Structures are given as C-alpha cells and as structure tokens.
Amino acid sequence: MAAVLKVENLHKSFKVGFIPKKREILKGISFSVEAGEIFGYLGPNGAGKTTTLKCTLGLIFPDQGQIEIFGHSHLSLEAKERIGYLPESPYFYEYLTGGEFLDFYARLFLLGKKEKEERIRSLLRLVGLERAARLQLRKFSRGMLQRIGLAQALINDPELVFLDEPLGGLDPLGRKELRDIIIRLKREGKTIFLCSHILQDIEMICDRVAILVGGRVISQGALEALVSEKILYTEVTLSGLSESDLEGLGEPVSSHGDRIMLKVFQEDNIERLVALVQDKKARIHSLVPRTETLEDIFVEMVRQG
Amino acid sequence: MKIKAIALNTFKEAIRDRILYLLFFFAAVSVIFSRVLAVLTVGDRVKIVKDVGLASISLFGVLMAVMIGTGLVYKEIDKKTIYTLISKPIRRFEFLLGKFFGLVLTLLIMTSLMSLIFLLTVFFHTFKIEAGLLLAVLFIFIELILITAVAILFSCFSTPILSSLFSLSFFLIGHFSWSLETLIQKTKSAPLKLFIQALYALLPDLENFNFKTEVVYGLTVLPKYYLFSALYGLAYTAFILTLAVLIFKRRDFV
C-alpha cells in the first residue's frame, strides 16, 4: 500500500515566557500512514500530538523535517484539496446556521451549486443534524458541534481525514455513533488519522498506532503486533467464602456484602479456587480472563518514556 | 472566488455584530442632531448641518472600521476558527483579502445608509437634494478603506485593544501630518529637513481625503486633485495590505 502521509524527522520548538525560553515540543517525529487504514496517534497530554497535526495542516511551520501528503508538499493546494480536518473541541462561526456553515466551506472548494446542495444534505443526514440546518451554531450543544465539525471535515469528500480527539466530550451514545461513522468512512476507502486519549475506542477501530511521548514516537506498528494475547490475570467474583479462605490464592480487589472480587494471577490458583468453592458449597458469579490492552501498553510505555 | 466566499462570510459576521448597529444608531442621532445645533447657531445654518453631518459619517465610519476590523483576524485566531480554514485549499493572502473586502463591503453599506440619512436631513433643511455632497462622502469612504487595511494589519499580530489604539493613532497622526509640510518649509538645517521629509513621506496624510470644506462651501477643485487623492488612497492601502500579508504569511497559529 502507498503512504498517503509521510512525516520525516519533524522538529518544532516554541519560545515561551516573558524572557523567551526555547521549549522543544517535537524532537524528530517520523511515521507514515498507509492508504485505507485507520491510524491512531496516541500520547499523554503535552506529548505533541496536536502540534504534529498543526504542522501537518500548515497551521504552524516546523523548524526542521519534511511532510508529504499524497506525494505533495503539505502546504500545497493539491494536498489540501484531498484532506479533511476536525480540530479538537471545535470552535466555529457561531453566528452562522448549520446550513450556512457547510455552505461556506463548500464554497472554498469551489463546488457547483447542485453538487454543493446535495453534499450538504447528505452530510447533515450522515451526522444526524438535518433538523439543525437552520439553527445558529451558538445554540448547538457540544455533541452537535462535534458532528457539524465532522460534516465540514468531509465537505470535499476527502481521501484523508484528520480527527483530533473526535470522541472527546461526547456521551456514550454519541461516541458509538461517531465510531460507526469512522468505520463507515474507512469502508468507503478513506484513510483516517485519529488522535485520541480514549484508548478503548482506538483499540476498537484502529489498524495501526503510533505512541508519542515527550515529543518522540516511541512505538508504532499494527495493533495486533503491539497487544499480545497473553492472559495477565483472571478476575473472579464469588460469594460464600470469607477473605481468610482466599489467602494465598489471589489479590482481593473489592467486597460488597457477601461478594468478593479478586485478581488471580496463576492458572493453578484458579483450579485450587474452583475446588475450594465446590468444597465449601460457595458460588462463583463470574470468571473473566484479562488479556493485555492497549491501555496497559500505553501506561507502561509512558512510564518508561 | 475563494476570496469572495470569505468576504461574504466576514460580511455576515459584521452585520450580525451588535456594535455595528450601536455605532450606526449614534451616527444617525449625530447627523439628525446637527439640525438642533444649526438652530442654536448664528450664521449659515445649512453649512452647520452639512459640516456636522459629514464629520459624523467620517467619525463613526472610522469607529466601525477600527472596532470591527481590529477584531476580525484576531478573533479567528483566538477562537481557533482559523484552524479549519487554513487546512482548506486557500492561501493565507486569500484569507486576509477576504476579511478586508468583507469589511469594506460592510462599510460601503453602512456609509450609504448614513449618507441617505444625511441627505434627507439636508433635504428637510433646504428642500433640495444635494448630490454633490456625496463627493465628500466618496473620499471619506476611500479613507475608511485605508483605515480598514490598517486595522487588519494590526489585528494580524496584536490584541483588539492595542490594535484599536494603534489604528486610532494612525488616524490622528494622518490628520495632523500635513503640518510637517509647514515644518519642512520653516526648517533651515538640511539634515533635519531631510529627516522630516522622510517622515512626511512615510506617515499617512489623511487630509488628502478631506474635501468637506470644498464641497460644503461649493469651492472649485481641479479634477487632478481628486484623482491624486484617490490614487494615493489606493496605493497606501495596497502598501498596508502587502505588509499585513507578509506578517500573516509567517505566523504560527498556536
């Protein structure tokens, strides 16, 4: 597959404070995004995720390094014609109505009248805002702003879409809907570049990820390669036993009334525990093996980084 | 085409800004109030109405240009609306020119409305439609175009309050810089003369756009003076906009 976005050795520093002091935010970032994939760009707050995005979109100029989008310079109009961008907590022209807002962005792509109207209608339907077409953006809720933001990012039917924390501030239903839209975009052949803190969502939908810590990419690759199938521990919930019975078998996590939840780390301890339950006529309510998650890897890497 | 889209959006932003209507209201009150002043004056009352009316259009026009113009670019950066815009296929100068033309369009409509009220006020005094007064308004408008460019220039790198101060200073300096001409004639020291000449060339001379007295008193002005003033206004505006584009081109939007 061809790389649609190639970032090489990106450096960026800012001068901060009254007596300007140089602070290096990006310290040589390199990665590439392949056509048709959902690429997750992860990192703790202040790692430089948004700075990387801003460099890529031409909002700020890197001190050093190269960025190519579809083989063109990232600042060229050819590249910008083919991308879409939804910023983190989007701020839009609140004096415009939903319809006017999309119409404005469509004009920047010189879309014809008929094509423009059709695109706006279908995008409003896609993000579920058909009824808000005549409502001023100042009256939109945060979730609605996020949706209209996604609609403007898709106004030119882009091949590469940059989404900065798209799921932030949404309720669980909103998150699910947005996740579905992202998956649908992928199915339509679009490439998605996704910055997010919400690791479960990334884990659910991303093909490849890059983990950024302190301005450096410390790991990147396919999600399956990063997350192993190894069982870390088993979470057991049971009742009818006292904590003293369970000593040496696992680590109690919580207890509510008769119910105790404990983490069991060795497999032979599980067998012993099941035997004990049968012996004492107690009851097991659940037994869930926990494999390694992206979150575990992320926390570990950030700690090391 | 892209500049037009941004200009129309800026126009929408400006006409939905309450401050515009507040200034317009005061301008209208001021123009109509000139009739009251005229009643209290000894002498040619019609001239008072015309003088105060034209001065009001100029003053409130400048306030509109400065108060809206200085916020235009700054607000886009501060509210981060510029993020989505710059990531679209537009060049930075197109954005800036769009903002400029959007505000010029707003001022054109506001100046036209103020002129209408002004002409009506004069009409109720003289029972004549004095279209010749519009010549003075035309040059007030050219001055407003220049002030808009200045406001946008400062807005590219400074906060609205500071930009307003800078722009109003530009306006004041511009109306007093003609006195440097007198100073040049009176200065004997050659190096000092050269310095003042350079300063005079650099500083704007906004009195070039002031045809109020000529129009009110019906004095004859050679067409070449009108032409010179119009060209001066356009050239200075182009110069200021070029500066603004150069600054804006290198800006990081953090």
Coordinates of C-alpha atoms in Angstrom, one line a residue:
Chain A
M1 CA 0.0 0.0 0.0
A2 CA 1.1 3.5 -0.7
A3 CA 1.8 6.0 2.0
V4 CA -0.7 8.9 1.9
L5 CA 1.0 10.8 4.7
K6 CA 4.7 10.7 5.3
V7 CA 6.3 12.7 8.2
E8 CA 10.1 12.6 8.5
N9 CA 12.2 14.0 11.3
L10 CA 9.8 16.7 12.4
H11 CA 11.2 19.2 14.9
K12 CA 9.3 22.1 16.4
S13 CA 10.1 24.4 19.3
F14 CA 8.3 27.3 20.8
K15 CA 9.5 30.3 22.7
V16 CA 7.6 30.6 26.0
G17 CA 7.6 33.1 28.9
F18 CA 8.3 36.7 29.4
I19 CA 12.0 36.2 28.9
P20 CA 11.6 33.8 25.9
K21 CA 12.9 30.4 26.6
K22 CA 13.0 27.8 23.9
R23 CA 10.9 24.7 24.5
E24 CA 11.2 21.8 22.2
I25 CA 7.9 20.1 21.6
L26 CA 8.7 17.8 18.7
K27 CA 12.0 16.1 18.8
G28 CA 12.3 14.3 15.4
I29 CA 9.0 12.7 14.7
S30 CA 8.8 10.2 11.8
F31 CA 5.9 8.0 10.8
S32 CA 3.8 7.2 7.7
V33 CA 0.1 6.5 7.2
E34 CA -0.9 3.9 4.5
A35 CA -3.9 4.3 2.2
G36 CA -7.2 3.0 3.6
E37 CA -6.2 2.5 7.2
I38 CA -7.3 4.0 10.5
F39 CA -4.1 5.3 12.1
G40 CA -4.2 6.0 15.8
Y41 CA -1.9 8.7 17.1
L42 CA -1.6 8.4 20.9
G43 CA 0.1 10.2 23.6
P44 CA -0.4 11.8 27.0
N45 CA -1.3 15.5 27.3
G46 CA 1.5 17.7 26.1
A47 CA 3.2 14.9 24.1
G48 CA 2.9 16.9 20.9
K49 CA 0.0 15.3 19.1
T50 CA -1.8 18.5 18.3
T51 CA 1.5 20.2 17.4
T52 CA 2.2 17.4 14.9
L53 CA -1.3 17.8 13.4
K54 CA -0.9 21.6 13.2
C55 CA 2.5 21.2 11.4
T56 CA 0.9 18.7 9.0
L57 CA -2.0 21.0 8.2
G58 CA 0.1 24.1 7.7
L59 CA -1.1 26.0 10.8
I60 CA 2.4 26.2 12.2
F61 CA 5.7 25.9 10.5
P62 CA 8.2 23.1 11.6
D63 CA 11.8 24.1 12.4
Q64 CA 13.0 21.1 10.6
G65 CA 11.6 18.0 8.8
Q66 CA 9.5 17.0 5.9
I67 CA 5.8 16.4 5.5
E68 CA 4.3 14.9 2.4
I69 CA 0.6 14.3 1.7
F70 CA -0.2 12.2 -1.4
G71 CA 3.4 12.9 -2.5
H72 CA 2.9 16.7 -2.5
S73 CA 4.2 19.2 0.0
H74 CA 1.7 19.5 2.8
L75 CA 1.3 23.2 2.1
S76 CA 0.3 22.8 -1.5
L77 CA -3.3 23.3 -2.6
E78 CA -3.2 19.9 -4.3
A79 CA -2.7 18.2 -0.9
K80 CA -5.2 20.4 0.9
E81 CA -7.9 19.6 -1.8
R82 CA -7.8 16.0 -0.7
I83 CA -7.8 16.2 3.1
G84 CA -10.4 17.0 5.8
Y85 CA -9.8 18.1 9.4
L86 CA -11.8 18.1 12.6
P87 CA -10.0 20.1 15.3
E88 CA -10.1 19.3 19.0
S89 CA -13.1 20.9 20.7
P90 CA -14.1 22.7 17.5
Y91 CA -14.9 26.4 17.6
F92 CA -16.9 27.6 14.7
Y93 CA -18.6 30.7 13.4
E94 CA -21.4 30.8 15.9
Y95 CA -23.3 33.4 14.0
L96 CA -23.9 31.0 11.1
T97 CA -26.6 28.4 10.9
G98 CA -25.7 24.8 10.3
G99 CA -26.6 25.0 6.6
E100 CA -24.7 28.4 6.1
F101 CA -21.7 27.0 7.8
L102 CA -21.4 24.0 5.5
D103 CA -22.2 26.2 2.5
F104 CA -19.3 28.5 3.4
Y105 CA -16.8 25.6 3.5
A106 CA -18.2 24.1 0.3
R107 CA -17.5 27.4 -1.5
L108 CA -13.9 27.2 -0.5
F109 CA -13.7 24.0 -2.6
L110 CA -15.4 25.7 -5.5
L111 CA -18.2 23.1 -5.6
G112 CA -21.0 23.7 -8.1
K113 CA -24.4 24.8 -6.8
K114 CA -26.1 21.4 -7.3
E115 CA -23.2 19.3 -6.0
K116 CA -22.9 21.6 -3.0
E117 CA -26.5 21.3 -2.0
E118 CA -26.5 17.6 -2.5
R119 CA -23.3 17.2 -0.4
I120 CA -24.6 19.4 2.4
R121 CA -27.9 17.5 2.5
S122 CA -26.2 14.1 2.7
L123 CA -23.6 15.2 5.2
L124 CA -26.3 16.6 7.5
R125 CA -28.1 13.3 7.2
L126 CA -24.8 11.4 7.9
V127 CA -24.2 13.3 11.2
G128 CA -27.9 13.3 12.1
L129 CA -28.3 17.1 12.0
E130 CA -30.9 17.5 9.3
R131 CA -33.2 19.5 11.7
A132 CA -30.4 21.8 12.8
A133 CA -29.7 23.2 9.3
R134 CA -31.4 26.4 10.2
L135 CA -30.3 26.7 13.7
Q136 CA -27.4 29.1 14.6
L137 CA -24.3 27.3 15.8
R138 CA -24.3 29.3 19.1
K139 CA -27.4 27.2 20.0
F140 CA -25.7 23.9 19.3
S141 CA -24.8 21.5 22.1
R142 CA -21.2 20.3 22.3
G143 CA -22.1 17.0 20.7
M144 CA -23.8 18.8 17.9
L145 CA -20.8 21.0 17.3
Q146 CA -18.6 17.9 17.1
R147 CA -21.0 16.4 14.5
I148 CA -21.2 19.6 12.4
G149 CA -17.4 19.8 12.7
L150 CA -17.1 16.3 11.2
A151 CA -19.5 17.3 8.4
Q152 CA -17.3 20.3 7.5
A153 CA -14.2 17.9 7.5
L154 CA -16.0 15.8 4.9
I155 CA -17.4 18.5 2.7
N156 CA -14.9 17.9 -0.1
D157 CA -15.2 14.1 0.1
P158 CA -11.6 13.9 1.3
E159 CA -9.4 10.8 0.9
L160 CA -7.5 11.5 4.1
V161 CA -9.3 12.7 7.2
F162 CA -7.6 14.1 10.3
L163 CA -9.6 13.8 13.5
D164 CA -8.3 15.4 16.7
E165 CA -9.9 13.9 19.8
P166 CA -13.2 13.3 17.9
L167 CA -14.8 11.4 20.7
G168 CA -13.9 13.8 23.5
G169 CA -16.9 15.4 25.2
L170 CA -19.4 13.0 23.7
D171 CA -21.9 10.9 25.6
P172 CA -21.6 7.1 25.2
L173 CA -24.3 7.0 22.5
G174 CA -22.7 9.9 20.6
R175 CA -19.3 8.1 20.8
K176 CA -20.8 4.9 19.4
E177 CA -22.4 6.8 16.5
L178 CA -19.2 8.6 15.7
R179 CA -17.2 5.4 15.8
D180 CA -19.7 3.9 13.4
I181 CA -19.2 6.9 11.1
I182 CA -15.5 6.5 11.2
I183 CA -15.7 2.8 10.4
R184 CA -18.1 3.6 7.5
L185 CA -15.6 6.2 6.2
K186 CA -12.9 3.5 6.2
R187 CA -15.2 1.2 4.3
E188 CA -15.7 3.9 1.7
G189 CA -11.9 3.7 1.2
K190 CA -10.9 6.8 3.2
T191 CA -7.8 7.0 5.3
I192 CA -8.3 8.2 8.9
F193 CA -5.7 9.8 11.1
L194 CA -7.1 9.7 14.6
C195 CA -5.6 11.5 17.7
S196 CA -7.3 10.3 20.8
H197 CA -6.9 9.8 24.6
I198 CA -9.8 7.3 24.7
L199 CA -7.8 4.2 24.2
Q200 CA -10.7 1.7 24.2
D201 CA -12.1 3.4 21.1
I202 CA -8.8 3.5 19.4
E203 CA -8.3 -0.2 20.2
M204 CA -11.7 -1.0 18.7
I205 CA -11.2 0.7 15.4
C206 CA -7.6 1.4 14.6
D207 CA -5.4 -0.7 12.3
R208 CA -2.1 0.8 13.3
V209 CA -1.0 3.1 16.0
A210 CA 2.0 5.3 16.9
I211 CA 2.6 6.2 20.5
L212 CA 4.1 9.6 21.2
V213 CA 5.8 10.5 24.5
G214 CA 7.7 13.7 25.2
G215 CA 7.9 14.7 21.5
R216 CA 9.2 11.4 20.2
V217 CA 7.4 8.4 18.7
I218 CA 8.4 5.6 21.0
S219 CA 6.5 2.8 19.3
Q220 CA 4.5 2.2 16.2
G221 CA 3.0 -0.7 14.4
A222 CA 0.0 -2.8 13.8
L223 CA -2.3 -3.1 16.8
E224 CA -2.1 -7.0 16.9
A225 CA 1.7 -6.8 17.0
L226 CA 1.7 -4.4 20.0
V227 CA -1.1 -6.1 22.0
S228 CA -0.3 -9.7 22.9
E229 CA -3.0 -12.3 23.6
K230 CA -1.3 -13.3 26.8
I231 CA -3.6 -13.6 29.9
L232 CA -2.4 -11.2 32.5
Y233 CA -4.7 -12.3 35.3
T234 CA -8.2 -13.6 35.9
E235 CA -10.9 -11.6 37.6
V236 CA -13.1 -13.8 39.8
T237 CA -16.3 -12.7 41.6
L238 CA -17.6 -15.2 44.2
S239 CA -19.7 -15.4 47.3
G240 CA -20.0 -17.8 50.3
L241 CA -16.3 -17.6 51.2
S242 CA -14.5 -15.3 53.7
E243 CA -11.4 -13.3 52.8
S244 CA -9.3 -15.5 55.1
D245 CA -10.3 -18.6 53.0
L246 CA -8.8 -16.9 49.9
E247 CA -5.4 -16.0 51.4
G248 CA -2.6 -17.0 49.0
L249 CA -5.0 -17.6 46.1
G250 CA -5.2 -14.0 44.7
E251 CA -5.4 -10.4 45.4
P252 CA -8.8 -9.2 46.7
V253 CA -10.0 -6.1 44.8
S254 CA -13.3 -5.3 46.4
S255 CA -16.0 -6.8 48.5
H256 CA -19.7 -5.9 48.7
G257 CA -21.7 -7.8 51.3
D258 CA -21.0 -11.4 50.7
R259 CA -19.5 -10.9 47.3
I260 CA -15.7 -10.7 46.9
M261 CA -13.8 -9.8 43.7
L262 CA -10.2 -10.9 43.4
K263 CA -7.5 -11.0 40.9
V264 CA -5.9 -14.4 40.4
F265 CA -2.5 -14.4 38.7
Q266 CA -1.5 -18.1 38.3
E267 CA -3.5 -20.6 36.4
D268 CA -3.1 -23.4 39.1
N269 CA -4.5 -21.0 41.7
I270 CA -7.7 -20.9 39.7
E271 CA -8.0 -24.6 39.8
R272 CA -7.4 -24.5 43.6
L273 CA -10.0 -21.8 43.9
V274 CA -12.7 -23.7 42.0
A275 CA -12.0 -26.8 44.1
L276 CA -12.4 -24.6 47.3
V277 CA -15.7 -23.2 46.0
Q278 CA -17.0 -26.7 45.4
D279 CA -15.7 -28.0 48.7
K280 CA -17.3 -25.1 50.7
K281 CA -20.5 -25.1 48.6
A282 CA -19.8 -21.4 47.7
R283 CA -20.7 -19.8 44.4
I284 CA -18.7 -18.3 41.5
H285 CA -20.6 -15.4 39.8
S286 CA -18.0 -14.6 37.1
L287 CA -14.6 -15.6 35.9
V288 CA -13.1 -13.3 33.4
P289 CA -9.5 -13.7 32.0
R290 CA -7.9 -10.3 31.3
T291 CA -5.5 -10.0 28.3
E292 CA -3.2 -7.2 27.8
T293 CA -4.9 -4.0 26.5
L294 CA -3.6 -1.0 24.6
E295 CA -4.1 0.9 27.8
D296 CA -1.7 -1.4 29.7
I297 CA 0.9 -1.0 26.9
F298 CA 0.3 2.7 26.8
V299 CA 0.7 3.2 30.5
E300 CA 3.8 1.1 30.5
M301 CA 5.4 3.0 27.7
V302 CA 4.6 6.4 29.0
R303 CA 6.1 5.3 32.4
Q304 CA 9.3 4.1 30.6
G305 CA 9.3 7.1 28.2
Chain B
M1 CA -14.0 33.0 -5.8
K2 CA -12.5 31.8 -2.5
I3 CA -11.8 35.4 -1.5
K4 CA -15.4 36.2 -2.3
A5 CA -16.6 33.3 0.0
I6 CA -14.5 34.6 2.9
A7 CA -15.6 38.2 2.2
L8 CA -19.3 37.2 2.2
N9 CA -18.8 35.3 5.5
T10 CA -17.0 38.3 7.0
F11 CA -19.8 40.5 5.9
K12 CA -22.3 38.1 7.6
E13 CA -20.2 38.2 10.7
A14 CA -20.0 42.0 10.7
I15 CA -23.7 42.6 10.1
R16 CA -24.6 40.2 12.9
D17 CA -22.3 42.2 15.3
R18 CA -24.3 44.4 17.7
I19 CA -21.6 47.0 17.9
L20 CA -22.2 47.9 14.3
Y21 CA -25.8 48.9 15.0
L22 CA -24.9 50.8 18.1
L23 CA -22.4 52.9 16.1
F24 CA -24.9 53.3 13.3
F25 CA -27.5 54.5 15.8
F26 CA -25.2 57.1 17.2
A27 CA -24.1 58.2 13.8
A28 CA -27.8 58.7 12.8
V29 CA -28.5 60.6 16.0
S30 CA -25.5 62.7 15.4
V31 CA -26.5 63.6 11.8
I32 CA -30.0 64.4 12.9
F33 CA -28.8 66.3 15.9
S34 CA -26.9 68.7 13.5
R35 CA -30.3 70.3 12.9
V36 CA -30.6 71.2 16.6
L37 CA -27.1 72.6 16.5
A38 CA -28.0 74.6 13.4
V39 CA -30.9 76.2 15.2
L40 CA -28.6 77.3 18.1
T41 CA -26.0 78.8 15.7
V42 CA -25.7 82.3 14.4
G43 CA -24.8 82.4 10.7
D44 CA -25.2 79.9 7.9
R45 CA -27.2 77.1 9.4
V46 CA -27.2 74.9 6.3
K47 CA -23.4 74.8 6.5
I48 CA -23.5 73.6 10.1
V49 CA -25.9 70.8 9.1
K50 CA -23.6 69.7 6.3
D51 CA -20.4 70.1 8.3
V52 CA -21.6 68.1 11.3
G53 CA -23.2 65.5 9.1
L54 CA -20.1 64.8 7.1
A55 CA -17.9 64.8 10.2
S56 CA -20.3 62.3 11.8
I57 CA -20.1 60.0 8.8
S58 CA -16.4 60.2 8.9
L59 CA -16.0 59.7 12.7
F60 CA -18.5 56.8 13.0
G61 CA -17.2 55.2 9.9
V62 CA -13.7 55.2 11.3
L63 CA -15.0 53.8 14.6
M64 CA -16.8 51.0 12.7
A65 CA -13.7 50.2 10.6
V66 CA -11.4 50.1 13.7
M67 CA -13.7 48.4 16.2
I68 CA -14.7 45.6 13.8
G69 CA -11.5 45.5 11.7
T70 CA -9.2 45.0 14.7
G71 CA -11.2 42.0 15.9
L72 CA -11.6 40.3 12.6
V73 CA -8.3 38.4 12.3
Y74 CA -7.6 38.2 16.0
K75 CA -10.9 36.6 16.7
E76 CA -10.3 33.9 14.1
I77 CA -7.0 33.0 15.8
D78 CA -8.3 33.4 19.3
K79 CA -11.4 31.4 18.7
K80 CA -9.5 28.9 16.6
T81 CA -11.9 29.1 13.7
I82 CA -8.8 29.7 11.6
Y83 CA -7.7 26.1 12.1
T84 CA -10.4 24.6 9.8
L85 CA -10.0 27.5 7.4
I86 CA -6.2 27.3 6.8
S87 CA -6.5 23.5 6.4
K88 CA -8.7 24.1 3.4
P89 CA -7.2 24.8 0.0
I90 CA -6.9 28.5 0.4
R91 CA -3.7 30.6 0.6
R92 CA -3.1 32.9 3.5
F93 CA -3.3 36.1 1.5
E94 CA -6.7 35.0 0.2
F95 CA -7.9 34.7 3.7
L96 CA -6.7 38.2 4.6
L97 CA -8.0 39.8 1.4
G98 CA -11.4 38.1 2.0
K99 CA -11.5 39.6 5.5
F100 CA -10.6 43.0 4.1
F101 CA -13.2 43.0 1.3
G102 CA -15.8 41.7 3.7
L103 CA -15.4 44.7 6.0
V104 CA -15.1 47.1 3.1
L105 CA -18.5 45.8 1.8
T106 CA -20.0 46.3 5.3
L107 CA -18.6 49.8 5.4
L108 CA -19.9 50.6 2.0
I109 CA -23.5 49.7 3.0
M110 CA -23.2 51.5 6.3
T111 CA -21.7 54.6 4.7
S112 CA -24.5 54.5 2.1
L113 CA -27.2 54.3 4.8
M114 CA -25.5 57.1 6.8
S115 CA -25.3 59.2 3.7
L116 CA -29.0 58.6 3.0
I117 CA -29.9 59.9 6.4
F118 CA -27.5 62.8 5.9
L119 CA -29.1 63.8 2.6
L120 CA -32.6 63.6 4.0
T121 CA -31.6 65.8 6.9
V122 CA -30.1 68.4 4.5
F123 CA -33.3 68.0 2.3
F124 CA -35.6 68.9 5.2
H125 CA -33.5 72.0 5.7
T126 CA -33.0 73.2 2.1
F127 CA -35.7 71.2 0.3
K128 CA -33.1 70.3 -2.3
I129 CA -31.3 67.0 -2.9
E130 CA -27.6 68.0 -2.8
A131 CA -26.0 65.0 -4.5
G132 CA -22.7 67.0 -4.7
L133 CA -22.2 66.3 -1.0
L134 CA -21.7 62.7 -2.0
L135 CA -18.3 63.6 -3.5
A136 CA -17.1 64.3 0.1
V137 CA -18.6 61.1 1.3
L138 CA -16.8 59.2 -1.5
F139 CA -13.4 60.4 -0.2
I140 CA -14.4 59.6 3.4
F141 CA -15.1 56.1 2.1
I142 CA -11.7 55.9 0.5
E143 CA -10.2 56.9 3.8
L144 CA -12.3 54.2 5.5
I145 CA -10.8 51.6 3.1
L146 CA -7.3 52.6 4.2
I147 CA -8.2 52.6 7.9
T148 CA -9.7 49.1 7.4
A149 CA -6.4 47.9 5.9
V150 CA -4.6 49.4 8.9
A151 CA -6.9 47.8 11.4
I152 CA -6.4 44.4 9.7
L153 CA -2.6 44.9 9.7
F154 CA -2.5 45.4 13.4
S155 CA -5.0 42.7 14.0
C156 CA -2.6 40.2 12.4
F157 CA -0.2 40.4 15.4
S158 CA -1.9 42.3 18.2
T159 CA -4.9 42.2 20.5
P160 CA -8.0 44.1 19.6
I161 CA -7.5 46.8 22.3
L162 CA -3.9 47.5 21.3
S163 CA -4.8 47.3 17.6
S164 CA -7.6 49.8 18.1
L165 CA -5.2 52.2 19.9
F166 CA -2.7 51.8 17.1
S167 CA -5.3 52.3 14.4
L168 CA -6.8 55.4 16.0
S169 CA -3.3 56.8 16.4
F170 CA -2.8 56.2 12.7
F171 CA -6.0 58.1 12.1
L172 CA -5.0 61.0 14.3
I173 CA -1.4 61.2 13.0
G174 CA -2.8 61.0 9.5
H175 CA -4.9 64.1 10.1
F176 CA -2.1 66.2 11.6
S177 CA 0.8 65.1 9.5
W178 CA 0.2 67.9 6.9
S179 CA 1.6 70.3 9.5
L180 CA 5.0 68.6 8.8
E181 CA 4.9 70.3 5.4
T182 CA 4.9 73.7 7.1
L183 CA 7.7 72.5 9.3
I184 CA 9.8 71.5 6.3
Q185 CA 9.4 75.0 4.9
K186 CA 10.5 76.6 8.1
T187 CA 13.4 74.3 8.9
K188 CA 16.8 75.7 8.0
S189 CA 19.1 72.7 8.9
A190 CA 19.4 70.5 5.8
P191 CA 19.7 67.1 7.6
L192 CA 16.8 67.8 9.8
K193 CA 14.8 68.9 6.7
L194 CA 15.6 65.6 5.1
F195 CA 14.6 63.7 8.1
I196 CA 11.2 65.5 8.3
Q197 CA 10.7 65.0 4.6
A198 CA 11.3 61.2 5.0
L199 CA 8.9 61.2 8.0
Y200 CA 6.3 63.0 6.0
A201 CA 6.7 60.6 3.1
L202 CA 6.3 57.6 5.4
L203 CA 3.4 58.9 7.5
P204 CA 0.0 58.9 6.0
D205 CA -1.6 62.3 5.1
L206 CA -5.3 61.6 5.5
E207 CA -6.1 65.3 4.9
N208 CA -5.7 64.3 1.3
F209 CA -9.2 62.8 1.6
N210 CA -10.8 65.8 3.2
F211 CA -12.9 67.6 0.7
K212 CA -15.6 68.5 3.2
T213 CA -14.9 72.3 3.2
E214 CA -14.6 72.4 -0.6
V215 CA -17.9 70.6 -1.0
V216 CA -19.8 72.4 1.7
Y217 CA -18.7 75.8 0.5
G218 CA -19.0 74.9 -3.1
L219 CA -15.4 75.7 -3.9
T220 CA -13.9 74.5 -7.2
V221 CA -11.4 71.7 -7.0
L222 CA -9.3 70.7 -10.1
P223 CA -10.1 67.1 -11.1
K224 CA -6.4 66.2 -10.8
Y225 CA -6.6 66.7 -7.1
Y226 CA -9.4 64.2 -6.8
L227 CA -7.5 61.8 -9.0
F228 CA -4.3 62.2 -6.9
S229 CA -6.2 61.7 -3.6
A230 CA -7.9 58.5 -4.9
L231 CA -4.7 57.1 -6.2
Y232 CA -2.9 58.0 -3.0
G233 CA -5.6 56.1 -1.0
L234 CA -5.4 53.0 -3.2
A235 CA -1.6 52.9 -3.2
Y236 CA -1.3 53.4 0.6
T237 CA -4.0 50.7 1.1
A238 CA -2.1 48.3 -1.2
F239 CA 1.1 49.0 0.7
I240 CA -0.5 48.3 4.1
L241 CA -2.2 45.1 2.9
T242 CA 1.1 43.9 1.5
L243 CA 2.7 44.4 4.9
A244 CA -0.2 42.6 6.5
V245 CA 0.1 39.6 4.1
L246 CA 3.9 39.4 4.8
I247 CA 3.3 39.3 8.5
F248 CA 0.4 36.9 8.3
K249 CA 2.3 34.5 5.9
R250 CA 4.9 33.6 8.6
R251 CA 2.6 33.4 11.6
D252 CA 2.2 30.2 13.6
F253 CA -1.3 29.7 14.8
V254 CA -0.7 28.2 18.2

